[in-house]
Amino acid sequence: MVGRTPEYLGKKIEAYDVKMAMLSILIFPVIVLSFTAIASVTSFGQAGISNPGPHGLTQILYAYTSAAGNNGSAFNGINSNTNWYNSSLAVAMLLGRFFAVVPILAIAGNLAQKKAVAESAGTFPVTTPLFSTLLVSTVLIVGALTFFPVLSLGPILEHLQMTAGKLF
C-alpha cells in the first residue's frame, strides 16, 4: 500500500487522521483496564467483590467496561455502593463517553478543512470488500490484543475451573 492514500468523501485520509482515530480507539481500553487494575490490587477495590479469584476480576472488569461503554451496570454480586466504586465508575463513565469524542471531532474538523480531490489510479477505495475485510480484521485484532489477557485471567479461567469442578 505504499503510495496509496485512502480517501473518504473525496478527501484524503492522512497520518493525522489515522493518529486521531487510533487515539479514539485506544481511549476506551485504557480507561477500562487502568481502573480495573487499580481496583484489583487495592484493598478498597477488592472490598467490593463478593467472590474471590477469577470471578472477582470479572466483576470488576464488567463494572468498568459497562461504565465506560454505556450505562454503568454491575455484574453478579459486586458491591459497587462504596466511595471508591461510586467515584471511579462515575469518572470512567465521564471519560469513556466524552474523551473518545475529542479525537473524532478533530478528525471531522481536519476533514472539513480539506478540499475534495478527484479519484485517481492511486486511490484506495473504501467501498470495496477488501477495505471492509481490512477494517473488520483490524478491529478484531486490536480488540483481541487489548482485552484477551484480562479475559483469560477472568471469565475464561473461571469457565475452565468450573468445568474442572472448582467453584468460588
PDB file of C-alpha atoms in Angstrom:
ATOM      1  CA  MET A   1       0.000   0.000   0.000  1.00  0.00           C
ATOM      2  CA  VAL A   2       2.987   2.291  -0.310  1.00  0.00           C
ATOM      3  CA  GLY A   3       1.898   5.469  -2.023  1.00  0.00           C
ATOM      4  CA  ARG A   4      -1.813   4.731  -1.782  1.00  0.00           C
ATOM      5  CA  THR A   5      -3.811   7.118   0.332  1.00  0.00           C
ATOM      6  CA  PRO A   6      -7.351   6.189   1.265  1.00  0.00           C
ATOM      7  CA  GLU A   7      -9.989   8.758   0.600  1.00  0.00           C
ATOM      8  CA  TYR A   8     -13.330   9.300   2.206  1.00  0.00           C
ATOM      9  CA  LEU A   9     -15.917  11.514   0.523  1.00  0.00           C
ATOM     10  CA  GLY A  10     -13.204  12.696  -1.855  1.00  0.00           C
ATOM     11  CA  LYS A  11     -10.877  13.809   0.933  1.00  0.00           C
ATOM     12  CA  LYS A  12      -7.553  12.150   1.652  1.00  0.00           C
ATOM     13  CA  ILE A  13      -7.120  10.364   4.960  1.00  0.00           C
ATOM     14  CA  GLU A  14      -3.666  11.376   6.164  1.00  0.00           C
ATOM     15  CA  ALA A  15      -1.408  10.471   9.104  1.00  0.00           C
ATOM     16  CA  TYR A  16      -3.048  12.982  11.457  1.00  0.00           C
ATOM     17  CA  ASP A  17      -6.471  11.462  10.816  1.00  0.00           C
ATOM     18  CA  VAL A  18      -5.177   7.950  11.462  1.00  0.00           C
ATOM     19  CA  LYS A  19      -3.461   9.055  14.676  1.00  0.00           C
ATOM     20  CA  MET A  20      -6.653  10.635  15.948  1.00  0.00           C
ATOM     21  CA  ALA A  21      -8.665   7.524  15.011  1.00  0.00           C
ATOM     22  CA  MET A  22      -6.236   5.282  16.894  1.00  0.00           C
ATOM     23  CA  LEU A  23      -6.326   7.616  19.886  1.00  0.00           C
ATOM     24  CA  SER A  24     -10.106   7.383  19.895  1.00  0.00           C
ATOM     25  CA  ILE A  25      -9.948   3.594  19.654  1.00  0.00           C
ATOM     26  CA  LEU A  26      -7.411   3.235  22.461  1.00  0.00           C
ATOM     27  CA  ILE A  27      -9.085   5.584  24.957  1.00  0.00           C
ATOM     28  CA  PHE A  28     -11.745   3.020  25.902  1.00  0.00           C
ATOM     29  CA  PRO A  29      -9.404   0.123  26.739  1.00  0.00           C
ATOM     30  CA  VAL A  30      -7.007   2.409  28.609  1.00  0.00           C
ATOM     31  CA  ILE A  31      -9.841   3.648  30.816  1.00  0.00           C
ATOM     32  CA  VAL A  32     -11.286   0.187  31.450  1.00  0.00           C
ATOM     33  CA  LEU A  33      -8.011  -1.608  32.036  1.00  0.00           C
ATOM     34  CA  SER A  34      -6.495   1.152  34.184  1.00  0.00           C
ATOM     35  CA  PHE A  35      -9.431   1.311  36.574  1.00  0.00           C
ATOM     36  CA  THR A  36      -9.693  -2.494  36.634  1.00  0.00           C
ATOM     37  CA  ALA A  37      -6.006  -2.797  37.504  1.00  0.00           C
ATOM     38  CA  ILE A  38      -6.264  -0.229  40.297  1.00  0.00           C
ATOM     39  CA  ALA A  39      -9.376  -1.840  41.758  1.00  0.00           C
ATOM     40  CA  SER A  40      -7.844  -5.323  41.522  1.00  0.00           C
ATOM     41  CA  VAL A  41      -4.732  -4.552  43.549  1.00  0.00           C
ATOM     42  CA  THR A  42      -6.049  -2.150  46.170  1.00  0.00           C
ATOM     43  CA  SER A  43      -7.883  -3.056  49.356  1.00  0.00           C
ATOM     44  CA  PHE A  44     -10.705  -0.582  48.689  1.00  0.00           C
ATOM     45  CA  GLY A  45     -11.221  -2.102  45.236  1.00  0.00           C
ATOM     46  CA  GLN A  46     -11.173  -5.674  46.482  1.00  0.00           C
ATOM     47  CA  ALA A  47     -13.597  -4.853  49.306  1.00  0.00           C
ATOM     48  CA  GLY A  48     -16.446  -4.608  46.794  1.00  0.00           C
ATOM     49  CA  ILE A  49     -16.122  -8.042  45.221  1.00  0.00           C
ATOM     50  CA  SER A  50     -18.244 -10.862  46.578  1.00  0.00           C
ATOM     51  CA  ASN A  51     -16.299 -13.778  45.105  1.00  0.00           C
ATOM     52  CA  PRO A  52     -12.528 -14.197  45.215  1.00  0.00           C
ATOM     53  CA  GLY A  53     -10.459 -15.374  42.286  1.00  0.00           C
ATOM     54  CA  PRO A  54     -11.292 -15.006  38.624  1.00  0.00           C
ATOM     55  CA  HIS A  55     -14.949 -14.216  39.238  1.00  0.00           C
ATOM     56  CA  GLY A  56     -13.968 -11.189  41.305  1.00  0.00           C
ATOM     57  CA  LEU A  57     -11.779  -9.927  38.459  1.00  0.00           C
ATOM     58  CA  THR A  58     -14.686 -10.475  36.083  1.00  0.00           C
ATOM     59  CA  GLN A  59     -16.964  -8.450  38.364  1.00  0.00           C
ATOM     60  CA  ILE A  60     -14.521  -5.540  38.403  1.00  0.00           C
ATOM     61  CA  LEU A  61     -13.817  -5.725  34.664  1.00  0.00           C
ATOM     62  CA  TYR A  62     -17.516  -5.803  33.818  1.00  0.00           C
ATOM     63  CA  ALA A  63     -18.295  -2.846  36.067  1.00  0.00           C
ATOM     64  CA  TYR A  64     -15.698  -0.607  34.408  1.00  0.00           C
ATOM     65  CA  THR A  65     -16.443  -1.852  30.888  1.00  0.00           C
ATOM     66  CA  SER A  66     -20.117  -1.153  31.385  1.00  0.00           C
ATOM     67  CA  ALA A  67     -19.475   2.256  32.943  1.00  0.00           C
ATOM     68  CA  ALA A  68     -17.079   3.407  30.225  1.00  0.00           C
ATOM     69  CA  GLY A  69     -19.155   1.954  27.405  1.00  0.00           C
ATOM     70  CA  ASN A  70     -22.780   2.635  28.236  1.00  0.00           C
ATOM     71  CA  ASN A  71     -24.959   2.755  31.336  1.00  0.00           C
ATOM     72  CA  GLY A  72     -22.780   1.512  34.182  1.00  0.00           C
ATOM     73  CA  SER A  73     -24.495  -1.671  35.309  1.00  0.00           C
ATOM     74  CA  ALA A  74     -22.883  -4.122  37.742  1.00  0.00           C
ATOM     75  CA  PHE A  75     -22.321  -7.856  37.493  1.00  0.00           C
ATOM     76  CA  ASN A  76     -23.374 -10.655  39.833  1.00  0.00           C
ATOM     77  CA  GLY A  77     -22.746  -9.546  43.359  1.00  0.00           C
ATOM     78  CA  ILE A  78     -20.208  -6.739  43.224  1.00  0.00           C
ATOM     79  CA  ASN A  79     -20.858  -4.174  45.930  1.00  0.00           C
ATOM     80  CA  SER A  80     -20.374  -1.023  43.917  1.00  0.00           C
ATOM     81  CA  ASN A  81     -22.019   1.157  46.569  1.00  0.00           C
ATOM     82  CA  THR A  82     -18.720   2.261  48.089  1.00  0.00           C
ATOM     83  CA  ASN A  83     -16.924   5.571  47.868  1.00  0.00           C
ATOM     84  CA  TRP A  84     -14.288   4.074  45.566  1.00  0.00           C
ATOM     85  CA  TYR A  85     -16.676   2.443  43.114  1.00  0.00           C
ATOM     86  CA  ASN A  86     -19.169   5.322  43.134  1.00  0.00           C
ATOM     87  CA  SER A  87     -16.474   7.864  42.261  1.00  0.00           C
ATOM     88  CA  SER A  88     -14.285   5.729  39.976  1.00  0.00           C
ATOM     89  CA  LEU A  89     -17.217   4.363  37.975  1.00  0.00           C
ATOM     90  CA  ALA A  90     -18.510   7.919  37.539  1.00  0.00           C
ATOM     91  CA  VAL A  91     -15.094   9.072  36.314  1.00  0.00           C
ATOM     92  CA  ALA A  92     -14.842   6.050  33.981  1.00  0.00           C
ATOM     93  CA  MET A  93     -18.298   6.859  32.591  1.00  0.00           C
ATOM     94  CA  LEU A  94     -17.392  10.501  32.053  1.00  0.00           C
ATOM     95  CA  LEU A  95     -14.067   9.705  30.387  1.00  0.00           C
ATOM     96  CA  GLY A  96     -15.470   6.861  28.293  1.00  0.00           C
ATOM     97  CA  ARG A  97     -18.291   8.935  26.893  1.00  0.00           C
ATOM     98  CA  PHE A  98     -16.587  12.246  26.281  1.00  0.00           C
ATOM     99  CA  PHE A  99     -12.854  11.671  25.802  1.00  0.00           C
ATOM    100  CA  ALA A 100     -13.415   9.416  22.798  1.00  0.00           C
ATOM    101  CA  VAL A 101     -15.371  12.211  21.114  1.00  0.00           C
ATOM    102  CA  VAL A 102     -12.500  14.726  21.159  1.00  0.00           C
ATOM    103  CA  PRO A 103     -10.292  12.904  18.584  1.00  0.00           C
ATOM    104  CA  ILE A 104     -13.352  12.249  16.406  1.00  0.00           C
ATOM    105  CA  LEU A 105     -14.155  15.956  16.409  1.00  0.00           C
ATOM    106  CA  ALA A 106     -10.522  16.650  15.499  1.00  0.00           C
ATOM    107  CA  ILE A 107     -10.858  14.304  12.512  1.00  0.00           C
ATOM    108  CA  ALA A 108     -14.105  15.979  11.465  1.00  0.00           C
ATOM    109  CA  GLY A 109     -12.524  19.437  11.711  1.00  0.00           C
ATOM    110  CA  ASN A 110      -9.484  18.329   9.750  1.00  0.00           C
ATOM    111  CA  LEU A 111     -11.594  16.733   7.009  1.00  0.00           C
ATOM    112  CA  ALA A 112     -13.811  19.817   6.817  1.00  0.00           C
ATOM    113  CA  GLN A 113     -10.763  21.973   6.037  1.00  0.00           C
ATOM    114  CA  LYS A 114      -9.540  19.752   3.207  1.00  0.00           C
ATOM    115  CA  LYS A 115     -10.534  20.283  -0.376  1.00  0.00           C
ATOM    116  CA  ALA A 116     -12.104  17.406  -2.259  1.00  0.00           C
ATOM    117  CA  VAL A 117      -9.772  15.715  -4.729  1.00  0.00           C
ATOM    118  CA  ALA A 118     -10.560  13.736  -7.834  1.00  0.00           C
ATOM    119  CA  GLU A 119     -10.248   9.984  -7.709  1.00  0.00           C
ATOM    120  CA  SER A 120      -7.034   8.683  -9.285  1.00  0.00           C
ATOM    121  CA  ALA A 121      -5.345   5.367 -10.026  1.00  0.00           C
ATOM    122  CA  GLY A 122      -3.613   5.563  -6.656  1.00  0.00           C
ATOM    123  CA  THR A 123      -6.845   5.909  -4.712  1.00  0.00           C
ATOM    124  CA  PHE A 124      -7.562   3.091  -2.283  1.00  0.00           C
ATOM    125  CA  PRO A 125     -11.348   2.686  -2.478  1.00  0.00           C
ATOM    126  CA  VAL A 126     -13.158   2.407   0.824  1.00  0.00           C
ATOM    127  CA  THR A 127     -16.325   0.909  -0.649  1.00  0.00           C
ATOM    128  CA  THR A 128     -14.883  -2.482  -1.585  1.00  0.00           C
ATOM    129  CA  PRO A 129     -14.961  -5.844   0.187  1.00  0.00           C
ATOM    130  CA  LEU A 130     -11.170  -5.606   0.566  1.00  0.00           C
ATOM    131  CA  PHE A 131     -11.437  -2.442   2.640  1.00  0.00           C
ATOM    132  CA  SER A 132     -14.271  -3.938   4.694  1.00  0.00           C
ATOM    133  CA  THR A 133     -12.173  -7.039   5.362  1.00  0.00           C
ATOM    134  CA  LEU A 134      -9.164  -4.948   6.390  1.00  0.00           C
ATOM    135  CA  LEU A 135     -11.324  -2.800   8.669  1.00  0.00           C
ATOM    136  CA  VAL A 136     -13.042  -5.731  10.389  1.00  0.00           C
ATOM    137  CA  SER A 137      -9.713  -7.564  10.749  1.00  0.00           C
ATOM    138  CA  THR A 138      -8.101  -4.523  12.336  1.00  0.00           C
ATOM    139  CA  VAL A 139     -10.963  -4.092  14.796  1.00  0.00           C
ATOM    140  CA  LEU A 140     -10.835  -7.769  15.775  1.00  0.00           C
ATOM    141  CA  ILE A 141      -7.040  -7.804  16.148  1.00  0.00           C
ATOM    142  CA  VAL A 142      -6.945  -4.608  18.215  1.00  0.00           C
ATOM    143  CA  GLY A 143      -9.798  -5.858  20.404  1.00  0.00           C
ATOM    144  CA  ALA A 144      -8.200  -9.264  20.890  1.00  0.00           C
ATOM    145  CA  LEU A 145      -4.772  -7.880  21.698  1.00  0.00           C
ATOM    146  CA  THR A 146      -6.255  -5.363  24.100  1.00  0.00           C
ATOM    147  CA  PHE A 147      -8.678  -7.473  26.101  1.00  0.00           C
ATOM    148  CA  PHE A 148      -7.634 -11.120  25.692  1.00  0.00           C
ATOM    149  CA  PRO A 149      -5.042 -11.092  28.517  1.00  0.00           C
ATOM    150  CA  VAL A 150      -7.543  -9.880  31.109  1.00  0.00           C
ATOM    151  CA  LEU A 151     -10.295 -12.092  29.701  1.00  0.00           C
ATOM    152  CA  SER A 152      -8.004 -15.107  30.037  1.00  0.00           C
ATOM    153  CA  LEU A 153      -7.459 -14.260  33.725  1.00  0.00           C
ATOM    154  CA  GLY A 154     -11.151 -13.651  34.432  1.00  0.00           C
ATOM    155  CA  PRO A 155     -14.067 -15.262  32.615  1.00  0.00           C
ATOM    156  CA  ILE A 156     -12.085 -17.793  30.572  1.00  0.00           C
ATOM    157  CA  LEU A 157     -10.171 -19.061  33.624  1.00  0.00           C
ATOM    158  CA  GLU A 158     -13.372 -19.142  35.654  1.00  0.00           C
ATOM    159  CA  HIS A 159     -15.086 -21.255  32.989  1.00  0.00           C
ATOM    160  CA  LEU A 160     -12.157 -23.666  32.783  1.00  0.00           C
ATOM    161  CA  GLN A 161     -12.121 -24.060  36.562  1.00  0.00           C
ATOM    162  CA  MET A 162     -15.892 -24.515  36.599  1.00  0.00           C
ATOM    163  CA  THR A 163     -15.674 -27.375  34.080  1.00  0.00           C
ATOM    164  CA  ALA A 164     -12.959 -28.912  36.264  1.00  0.00           C
ATOM    165  CA  GLY A 165     -15.352 -28.835  39.234  1.00  0.00           C
ATOM    166  CA  LYS A 166     -13.910 -25.910  41.204  1.00  0.00           C
ATOM    167  CA  LEU A 167     -16.375 -23.204  42.123  1.00  0.00           C
ATOM    168  CA  PHE A 168     -15.808 -19.993  44.037  1.00  0.00           C
TER     169      PHE A 168
END
